[in-house]
């Protein structure tokens, strides 16, 4: 059974800056604490990353997974799904960007993860906090 997480935050930065940070996967290790490496495996005709292999810290160990990205609603939505991973059956998610009246962005992040091995609730909650911290780190980077 998949576990889900969601977070909505306001970012005091323009949509184009937020979008640029969210889609610059090569730089994720610079600002996303748990991302140890991000390697673009394929790009579309516009040069956008369509598959990215990540190595991240997760639950006290390193995990690898590759995500495929969907730009069909760009720049207001960036969606993804997992094409392969070592401790997950499935990962689906999206960043949804909505401009606000002050020139910033309301970012809604949704994630669904189905792990291969079931985990106790307290471990899942701790992992959820770390995952959602990445969204807060995106906010800090966009506002700096």
Tab-separated table of N, CA and C in Angstrom:
chain	number	residue	atom	x	y	z
A	1	UNK	N	0.832	-1.181	0.000
A	1	UNK	CA	0.000	0.000	0.000
A	1	UNK	C	0.881	1.250	0.000
A	2	UNK	N	0.535	2.203	-0.836
A	2	UNK	CA	1.323	3.416	-0.973
A	2	UNK	C	1.052	4.375	0.181
A	3	UNK	N	2.094	5.071	0.588
A	3	UNK	CA	1.987	6.138	1.569
A	3	UNK	C	2.047	7.456	0.822
A	4	UNK	N	1.318	8.444	1.312
A	4	UNK	CA	1.280	9.731	0.634
A	4	UNK	C	1.717	10.846	1.575
A	5	UNK	N	2.207	11.920	0.972
A	5	UNK	CA	2.587	13.113	1.706
A	5	UNK	C	2.249	14.305	0.827
A	6	UNK	N	1.916	15.406	1.469
A	6	UNK	CA	1.578	16.619	0.737
A	6	UNK	C	1.997	17.826	1.561
A	7	UNK	N	2.394	18.873	0.880
A	7	UNK	CA	2.786	20.115	1.545
A	7	UNK	C	2.489	21.263	0.600
A	8	UNK	N	1.917	22.342	1.142
A	8	UNK	CA	1.699	23.562	0.370
A	8	UNK	C	2.408	24.695	1.108
A	9	UNK	N	3.256	25.424	0.365
A	9	UNK	CA	3.988	26.546	0.936
A	9	UNK	C	3.967	27.714	-0.042
A	10	UNK	N	4.197	28.891	0.487
A	10	UNK	CA	4.313	30.085	-0.344
A	10	UNK	C	5.789	30.447	-0.453
A	11	UNK	N	6.216	30.731	-1.669
A	11	UNK	CA	7.607	31.079	-1.935
A	11	UNK	C	7.649	32.511	-2.462
A	12	UNK	N	8.452	33.342	-1.833
A	12	UNK	CA	8.595	34.740	-2.239
A	12	UNK	C	9.627	34.850	-3.353
A	13	UNK	N	9.296	34.250	-4.478
A	13	UNK	CA	10.154	34.285	-5.671
A	13	UNK	C	9.246	34.067	-6.876
A	14	UNK	N	9.630	34.589	-8.028
A	14	UNK	CA	8.787	34.433	-9.217
A	14	UNK	C	8.728	32.983	-9.712
A	15	UNK	N	7.664	32.698	-10.435
A	15	UNK	CA	7.442	31.357	-10.965
A	15	UNK	C	8.633	30.856	-11.780
A	16	UNK	N	9.202	31.696	-12.638
A	16	UNK	CA	10.296	31.221	-13.484
A	16	UNK	C	11.510	30.792	-12.663
A	17	UNK	N	11.786	31.476	-11.567
A	17	UNK	CA	12.908	31.065	-10.702
A	17	UNK	C	12.610	29.733	-10.028
A	18	UNK	N	11.407	29.579	-9.497
A	18	UNK	CA	11.026	28.313	-8.846
A	18	UNK	C	11.079	27.164	-9.843
A	19	UNK	N	10.571	27.378	-11.042
A	19	UNK	CA	10.575	26.343	-12.070
A	19	UNK	C	12.011	25.970	-12.449
A	20	UNK	N	12.863	26.960	-12.598
A	20	UNK	CA	14.256	26.705	-12.976
A	20	UNK	C	14.947	25.844	-11.927
A	21	UNK	N	14.729	26.141	-10.653
A	21	UNK	CA	15.351	25.360	-9.582
A	21	UNK	C	14.809	23.941	-9.573
A	22	UNK	N	13.491	23.801	-9.724
A	22	UNK	CA	12.865	22.470	-9.677
A	22	UNK	C	13.305	21.580	-10.826
A	23	UNK	N	13.659	22.169	-11.959
A	23	UNK	CA	14.021	21.366	-13.134
A	23	UNK	C	15.520	21.298	-13.387
A	24	UNK	N	16.324	21.938	-12.563
A	24	UNK	CA	17.787	21.887	-12.701
A	24	UNK	C	18.307	20.742	-11.827
A	25	UNK	N	18.061	19.532	-12.275
A	25	UNK	CA	18.344	18.339	-11.471
A	25	UNK	C	19.821	18.169	-11.150
A	26	UNK	N	20.692	18.599	-12.044
A	26	UNK	CA	22.125	18.483	-11.803
A	26	UNK	C	22.548	19.215	-10.528
A	27	UNK	N	21.816	20.243	-10.145
A	27	UNK	CA	22.163	21.053	-8.980
A	27	UNK	C	21.457	20.625	-7.692
A	28	UNK	N	20.579	19.648	-7.741
A	28	UNK	CA	19.884	19.215	-6.527
A	28	UNK	C	20.845	18.908	-5.366
A	29	UNK	N	21.969	18.235	-5.607
A	29	UNK	CA	22.868	17.957	-4.467
A	29	UNK	C	23.409	19.213	-3.783
A	30	UNK	N	23.365	20.364	-4.459
A	30	UNK	CA	23.844	21.616	-3.870
A	30	UNK	C	22.898	22.146	-2.796
A	31	UNK	N	21.613	21.850	-2.910
A	31	UNK	CA	20.651	22.449	-1.983
A	31	UNK	C	19.723	21.458	-1.283
A	32	UNK	N	19.549	20.283	-1.829
A	32	UNK	CA	18.668	19.282	-1.219
A	32	UNK	C	19.535	18.340	-0.376
A	33	UNK	N	19.475	18.494	0.926
A	33	UNK	CA	20.369	17.803	1.856
A	33	UNK	C	20.459	16.300	1.630
A	34	UNK	N	19.331	15.641	1.396
A	34	UNK	CA	19.328	14.185	1.271
A	34	UNK	C	19.698	13.677	-0.121
A	35	UNK	N	19.796	14.559	-1.111
A	35	UNK	CA	20.174	14.141	-2.466
A	35	UNK	C	21.696	14.137	-2.562
A	36	UNK	N	22.252	12.962	-2.703
A	36	UNK	CA	23.707	12.819	-2.785
A	36	UNK	C	24.210	12.936	-4.222
A	37	UNK	N	23.405	12.486	-5.191
A	37	UNK	CA	23.745	12.672	-6.602
A	37	UNK	C	22.474	12.631	-7.431
A	38	UNK	N	22.520	13.355	-8.549
A	38	UNK	CA	21.422	13.373	-9.517
A	38	UNK	C	22.061	13.400	-10.897
A	39	UNK	N	21.801	12.367	-11.680
A	39	UNK	CA	22.410	12.247	-12.995
A	39	UNK	C	21.300	12.176	-14.040
A	40	UNK	N	21.301	13.133	-14.960
A	40	UNK	CA	20.315	13.134	-16.030
A	40	UNK	C	20.665	12.014	-17.000
A	41	UNK	N	19.740	11.100	-17.199
A	41	UNK	CA	19.943	9.944	-18.083
A	41	UNK	C	19.410	10.173	-19.490
A	42	UNK	N	18.405	11.041	-19.634
A	42	UNK	CA	17.893	11.350	-20.970
A	42	UNK	C	17.223	12.716	-20.962
A	43	UNK	N	17.178	13.323	-22.153
A	43	UNK	CA	16.569	14.649	-22.332
A	43	UNK	C	15.650	14.610	-23.545
A	44	UNK	N	14.669	15.518	-23.546
A	44	UNK	CA	13.777	15.616	-24.693
A	44	UNK	C	14.381	16.570	-25.728
A	45	UNK	N	13.655	16.821	-26.805
A	45	UNK	CA	14.144	17.664	-27.893
A	45	UNK	C	14.394	19.103	-27.443
A	46	UNK	N	13.752	19.522	-26.342
A	46	UNK	CA	13.951	20.876	-25.815
A	46	UNK	C	15.076	20.931	-24.787
A	47	UNK	N	15.742	19.804	-24.550
A	47	UNK	CA	16.853	19.757	-23.606
A	47	UNK	C	16.439	19.534	-22.163
A	48	UNK	N	15.155	19.300	-21.923
A	48	UNK	CA	14.671	19.077	-20.556
A	48	UNK	C	14.933	17.630	-20.139
A	49	UNK	N	15.308	17.458	-18.887
A	49	UNK	CA	15.577	16.112	-18.363
A	49	UNK	C	14.286	15.307	-18.351
A	50	UNK	N	14.312	14.145	-18.979
A	50	UNK	CA	13.121	13.283	-18.976
A	50	UNK	C	13.297	12.083	-18.057
A	51	UNK	N	14.540	11.684	-17.799
A	51	UNK	CA	14.826	10.641	-16.809
A	51	UNK	C	16.061	11.050	-16.018
A	52	UNK	N	15.920	10.960	-14.675
A	52	UNK	CA	17.009	11.344	-13.787
A	52	UNK	C	17.204	10.239	-12.760
A	53	UNK	N	18.468	9.813	-12.604
A	53	UNK	CA	18.819	8.816	-11.593
A	53	UNK	C	19.310	9.545	-10.345
A	54	UNK	N	18.693	9.220	-9.215
A	54	UNK	CA	19.035	9.844	-7.945
A	54	UNK	C	19.672	8.820	-7.011
A	55	UNK	N	20.597	9.309	-6.193
A	55	UNK	CA	21.073	8.568	-5.017
A	55	UNK	C	20.797	9.487	-3.845
A	56	UNK	N	20.028	8.980	-2.888
A	56	UNK	CA	19.647	9.795	-1.736
A	56	UNK	C	19.857	9.036	-0.443
A	57	UNK	N	19.874	9.795	0.644
A	57	UNK	CA	19.862	9.190	1.977
A	57	UNK	C	18.414	8.887	2.306
A	58	UNK	N	18.173	7.683	2.788
A	58	UNK	CA	16.808	7.297	3.150
A	58	UNK	C	16.860	6.261	4.248
A	59	UNK	N	16.269	6.603	5.380
A	59	UNK	CA	16.122	5.641	6.468
A	59	UNK	C	17.453	5.037	6.892
A	60	UNK	N	18.476	5.885	6.947
A	60	UNK	CA	19.774	5.429	7.415
A	60	UNK	C	20.598	4.673	6.398
A	61	UNK	N	20.184	4.703	5.161
A	61	UNK	CA	20.961	4.042	4.120
A	61	UNK	C	20.871	4.842	2.837
A	62	UNK	N	21.640	4.440	1.858
A	62	UNK	CA	21.605	5.082	0.558
A	62	UNK	C	20.625	4.314	-0.333
A	63	UNK	N	19.842	5.033	-1.109
A	63	UNK	CA	18.913	4.398	-2.025
A	63	UNK	C	19.090	4.989	-3.422
A	64	UNK	N	18.817	4.188	-4.432
A	64	UNK	CA	18.895	4.621	-5.829
A	64	UNK	C	17.529	4.457	-6.469
A	65	UNK	N	17.178	5.439	-7.311
A	65	UNK	CA	15.949	5.322	-8.081
A	65	UNK	C	16.048	6.256	-9.280
A	66	UNK	N	15.292	5.939	-10.315
A	66	UNK	CA	15.242	6.761	-11.518
A	66	UNK	C	13.810	7.214	-11.714
A	67	UNK	N	13.654	8.530	-11.913
A	67	UNK	CA	12.339	9.116	-12.128
A	67	UNK	C	12.220	9.597	-13.567
A	68	UNK	N	11.018	9.457	-14.122
A	68	UNK	CA	10.688	9.999	-15.441
A	68	UNK	C	9.799	11.213	-15.223
A	69	UNK	N	10.058	12.293	-15.954
A	69	UNK	CA	9.373	13.563	-15.753
A	69	UNK	C	8.418	13.894	-16.891
A	70	UNK	N	7.306	14.537	-16.520
A	70	UNK	CA	6.250	14.924	-17.455
A	70	UNK	C	6.125	16.450	-17.420
A	71	UNK	N	6.382	17.080	-18.552
A	71	UNK	CA	6.349	18.534	-18.663
A	71	UNK	C	5.092	19.034	-19.368
A	72	UNK	N	4.083	18.217	-19.523
A	72	UNK	CA	2.910	18.583	-20.321
A	72	UNK	C	2.151	19.791	-19.776
A	73	UNK	N	2.273	20.101	-18.492
A	73	UNK	CA	1.598	21.269	-17.918
A	73	UNK	C	2.601	22.337	-17.464
A	74	UNK	N	3.803	22.319	-18.045
A	74	UNK	CA	4.842	23.290	-17.678
A	74	UNK	C	4.374	24.702	-17.988
A	75	UNK	N	4.749	25.677	-17.193
A	75	UNK	CA	5.544	25.644	-15.978
A	75	UNK	C	4.707	25.592	-14.687
A	76	UNK	N	3.478	25.141	-14.802
A	76	UNK	CA	2.614	25.126	-13.619
A	76	UNK	C	2.581	23.780	-12.912
A	77	UNK	N	3.074	22.743	-13.582
A	77	UNK	CA	3.080	21.414	-12.961
A	77	UNK	C	4.245	20.607	-13.523
A	78	UNK	N	5.000	20.011	-12.622
A	78	UNK	CA	6.065	19.079	-12.989
A	78	UNK	C	5.741	17.771	-12.278
A	79	UNK	N	5.390	16.763	-13.050
A	79	UNK	CA	5.009	15.467	-12.484
A	79	UNK	C	6.090	14.442	-12.770
A	80	UNK	N	6.106	13.369	-11.966
A	80	UNK	CA	7.082	12.306	-12.157
A	80	UNK	C	6.528	10.975	-11.700
A	81	UNK	N	7.172	9.927	-12.229
A	81	UNK	CA	6.917	8.562	-11.745
A	81	UNK	C	8.232	7.797	-11.809
A	82	UNK	N	8.334	6.784	-10.960
A	82	UNK	CA	9.560	5.996	-10.899
A	82	UNK	C	9.584	4.974	-12.033
A	83	UNK	N	10.748	4.843	-12.666
A	83	UNK	CA	10.931	3.799	-13.668
A	83	UNK	C	11.748	2.640	-13.123
A	84	UNK	N	12.569	2.910	-12.096
A	84	UNK	CA	13.261	1.838	-11.388
A	84	UNK	C	13.759	2.349	-10.047
A	85	UNK	N	13.858	1.424	-9.081
A	85	UNK	CA	14.334	1.788	-7.762
A	85	UNK	C	14.699	0.554	-6.971
A	86	UNK	N	15.444	0.746	-5.885
A	86	UNK	CA	15.914	-0.405	-5.127
A	86	UNK	C	15.063	-0.750	-3.907
A	87	UNK	N	14.425	0.238	-3.280
A	87	UNK	CA	13.619	-0.096	-2.093
A	87	UNK	C	12.147	0.293	-2.262
A	88	UNK	N	11.780	0.731	-3.479
A	88	UNK	CA	10.413	1.173	-3.729
A	88	UNK	C	9.808	0.412	-4.903
A	89	UNK	N	8.507	0.153	-4.798
A	89	UNK	CA	7.758	-0.414	-5.927
A	89	UNK	C	7.296	0.688	-6.863
A	90	UNK	N	6.927	1.826	-6.262
A	90	UNK	CA	6.391	2.933	-7.057
A	90	UNK	C	6.639	4.251	-6.334
A	91	UNK	N	6.859	5.284	-7.130
A	91	UNK	CA	6.948	6.661	-6.643
A	91	UNK	C	6.249	7.518	-7.696
A	92	UNK	N	5.256	8.268	-7.260
A	92	UNK	CA	4.550	9.202	-8.137
A	92	UNK	C	4.445	10.522	-7.395
A	93	UNK	N	4.629	11.613	-8.122
A	93	UNK	CA	4.537	12.892	-7.450
A	93	UNK	C	4.433	14.042	-8.414
A	94	UNK	N	4.296	15.233	-7.836
A	94	UNK	CA	4.219	16.448	-8.652
A	94	UNK	C	4.492	17.672	-7.797
A	95	UNK	N	5.118	18.653	-8.441
A	95	UNK	CA	5.184	20.019	-7.938
A	95	UNK	C	4.109	20.778	-8.722
A	96	UNK	N	3.257	21.523	-8.034
A	96	UNK	CA	2.279	22.368	-8.705
A	96	UNK	C	2.529	23.807	-8.273
A	97	UNK	N	2.790	24.678	-9.250
A	97	UNK	CA	3.147	26.068	-9.009
A	97	UNK	C	1.989	26.968	-9.424
A	98	UNK	N	1.532	27.813	-8.498
A	98	UNK	CA	0.473	28.781	-8.797
A	98	UNK	C	0.953	30.168	-8.379
A	99	UNK	N	1.023	31.093	-9.330
A	99	UNK	CA	1.429	32.451	-8.961
A	99	UNK	C	0.453	33.033	-7.940
A	100	UNK	N	0.975	33.808	-6.983
A	100	UNK	CA	0.099	34.475	-6.023
A	100	UNK	C	0.075	35.974	-6.309
A	101	UNK	N	-0.763	36.696	-5.606
A	101	UNK	CA	-0.984	38.108	-5.882
A	101	UNK	C	0.225	39.001	-5.562
A	102	UNK	N	1.175	38.498	-4.783
A	102	UNK	CA	2.341	39.309	-4.405
A	102	UNK	C	3.531	39.102	-5.350
A	103	UNK	N	3.359	38.316	-6.389
A	103	UNK	CA	4.456	38.044	-7.316
A	103	UNK	C	5.230	36.797	-6.971
A	104	UNK	N	4.842	36.127	-5.905
A	104	UNK	CA	5.465	34.869	-5.508
A	104	UNK	C	4.695	33.683	-6.061
A	105	UNK	N	4.918	32.543	-5.436
A	105	UNK	CA	4.333	31.294	-5.906
A	105	UNK	C	3.806	30.498	-4.727
A	106	UNK	N	2.658	29.883	-4.925
A	106	UNK	CA	2.173	28.883	-3.982
A	106	UNK	C	2.558	27.538	-4.587
A	107	UNK	N	3.398	26.801	-3.868
A	107	UNK	CA	3.874	25.495	-4.330
A	107	UNK	C	3.148	24.407	-3.549
A	108	UNK	N	2.507	23.512	-4.272
A	108	UNK	CA	1.911	22.328	-3.661
A	108	UNK	C	2.696	21.122	-4.144
A	109	UNK	N	3.121	20.324	-3.195
A	109	UNK	CA	3.935	19.128	-3.465
A	109	UNK	C	3.127	17.914	-3.025
A	110	UNK	N	2.951	16.976	-3.926
A	110	UNK	CA	2.261	15.722	-3.617
A	110	UNK	C	3.179	14.564	-3.955
A	111	UNK	N	3.194	13.565	-3.081
A	111	UNK	CA	4.048	12.405	-3.287
A	111	UNK	C	3.334	11.148	-2.811
A	112	UNK	N	3.506	10.081	-3.566
A	112	UNK	CA	3.002	8.766	-3.192
A	112	UNK	C	4.138	7.776	-3.377
A	113	UNK	N	4.441	7.005	-2.319
A	113	UNK	CA	5.531	6.030	-2.352
A	113	UNK	C	5.009	4.691	-1.878
A	114	UNK	N	5.349	3.655	-2.630
A	114	UNK	CA	5.030	2.288	-2.230
A	114	UNK	C	6.362	1.571	-2.023
A	115	UNK	N	6.697	1.311	-0.754
A	115	UNK	CA	7.956	0.659	-0.411
A	115	UNK	C	7.851	-0.857	-0.573
A	116	UNK	N	8.968	-1.488	-0.885
A	116	UNK	CA	9.011	-2.943	-1.011
A	116	UNK	C	8.829	-3.608	0.347
A	117	UNK	N	9.469	-3.053	1.375
A	117	UNK	CA	9.405	-3.621	2.729
A	117	UNK	C	8.560	-2.695	3.601
A	118	UNK	N	7.555	-3.214	4.288
A	118	UNK	CA	6.763	-2.356	5.175
A	118	UNK	C	7.603	-1.824	6.334
A	119	UNK	N	7.296	-0.598	6.754
A	119	UNK	CA	8.026	0.041	7.837
A	119	UNK	C	7.062	0.422	8.960
A	120	UNK	N	7.567	0.463	10.184
A	120	UNK	CA	6.728	0.930	11.295
A	120	UNK	C	6.313	2.389	11.081
A	121	UNK	N	5.182	2.757	11.637
A	121	UNK	CA	4.641	4.096	11.466
A	121	UNK	C	5.589	5.203	11.854
A	122	UNK	N	6.299	5.063	12.982
A	122	UNK	CA	7.196	6.143	13.417
A	122	UNK	C	8.347	6.331	12.439
A	123	UNK	N	8.795	5.276	11.795
A	123	UNK	CA	9.873	5.386	10.808
A	123	UNK	C	9.347	6.091	9.557
A	124	UNK	N	8.128	5.750	9.146
A	124	UNK	CA	7.523	6.410	7.987
A	124	UNK	C	7.355	7.902	8.239
A	125	UNK	N	6.910	8.272	9.434
A	125	UNK	CA	6.713	9.685	9.752
A	125	UNK	C	8.038	10.454	9.717
A	126	UNK	N	9.082	9.832	10.225
A	126	UNK	CA	10.401	10.471	10.201
A	126	UNK	C	10.873	10.662	8.756
A	127	UNK	N	10.649	9.655	7.919
A	127	UNK	CA	11.031	9.757	6.506
A	127	UNK	C	10.203	10.838	5.804
A	128	UNK	N	8.925	10.932	6.137
A	128	UNK	CA	8.067	11.945	5.527
A	128	UNK	C	8.569	13.349	5.854
A	129	UNK	N	8.957	13.582	7.088
A	129	UNK	CA	9.485	14.892	7.490
A	129	UNK	C	10.718	15.238	6.661
A	130	UNK	N	11.589	14.277	6.462
A	130	UNK	CA	12.820	14.537	5.678
A	130	UNK	C	12.489	14.832	4.225
A	131	UNK	N	11.546	14.100	3.660
A	131	UNK	CA	11.158	14.334	2.263
A	131	UNK	C	10.558	15.730	2.116
A	132	UNK	N	9.659	16.100	3.024
A	132	UNK	CA	9.023	17.411	2.940
A	132	UNK	C	10.018	18.535	3.210
A	133	UNK	N	11.096	18.271	3.939
A	133	UNK	CA	12.139	19.279	4.136
A	133	UNK	C	12.781	19.687	2.819
A	134	UNK	N	12.817	18.783	1.850
A	134	UNK	CA	13.383	19.117	0.544
A	134	UNK	C	12.590	20.241	-0.105
A	135	UNK	N	11.276	20.229	0.068
A	135	UNK	CA	10.439	21.305	-0.475
A	135	UNK	C	10.790	22.620	0.212
A	136	UNK	N	11.000	22.583	1.500
A	136	UNK	CA	11.388	23.793	2.240
A	136	UNK	C	12.771	24.276	1.795
A	137	UNK	N	13.649	23.335	1.460
A	137	UNK	CA	14.978	23.705	0.959
A	137	UNK	C	14.870	24.369	-0.415
A	138	UNK	N	13.921	23.926	-1.246
A	138	UNK	CA	13.681	24.566	-2.541
A	138	UNK	C	13.243	26.005	-2.302
A	139	UNK	N	12.370	26.217	-1.329
A	139	UNK	CA	11.911	27.577	-0.970
A	139	UNK	C	13.092	28.461	-0.579
A	140	UNK	N	13.959	27.956	0.291
A	140	UNK	CA	15.123	28.736	0.730
A	140	UNK	C	15.995	29.101	-0.461
A	141	UNK	N	16.233	28.158	-1.344
A	141	UNK	CA	17.083	28.425	-2.522
A	141	UNK	C	16.435	29.472	-3.421
A	142	UNK	N	15.129	29.356	-3.655
A	142	UNK	CA	14.444	30.302	-4.543
A	142	UNK	C	14.423	31.706	-3.966
A	143	UNK	N	14.332	31.819	-2.644
A	143	UNK	CA	14.247	33.129	-2.012
A	143	UNK	C	15.614	33.761	-1.755
A	144	UNK	N	16.694	33.013	-1.954
A	144	UNK	CA	18.027	33.564	-1.676
A	144	UNK	C	18.569	34.371	-2.856
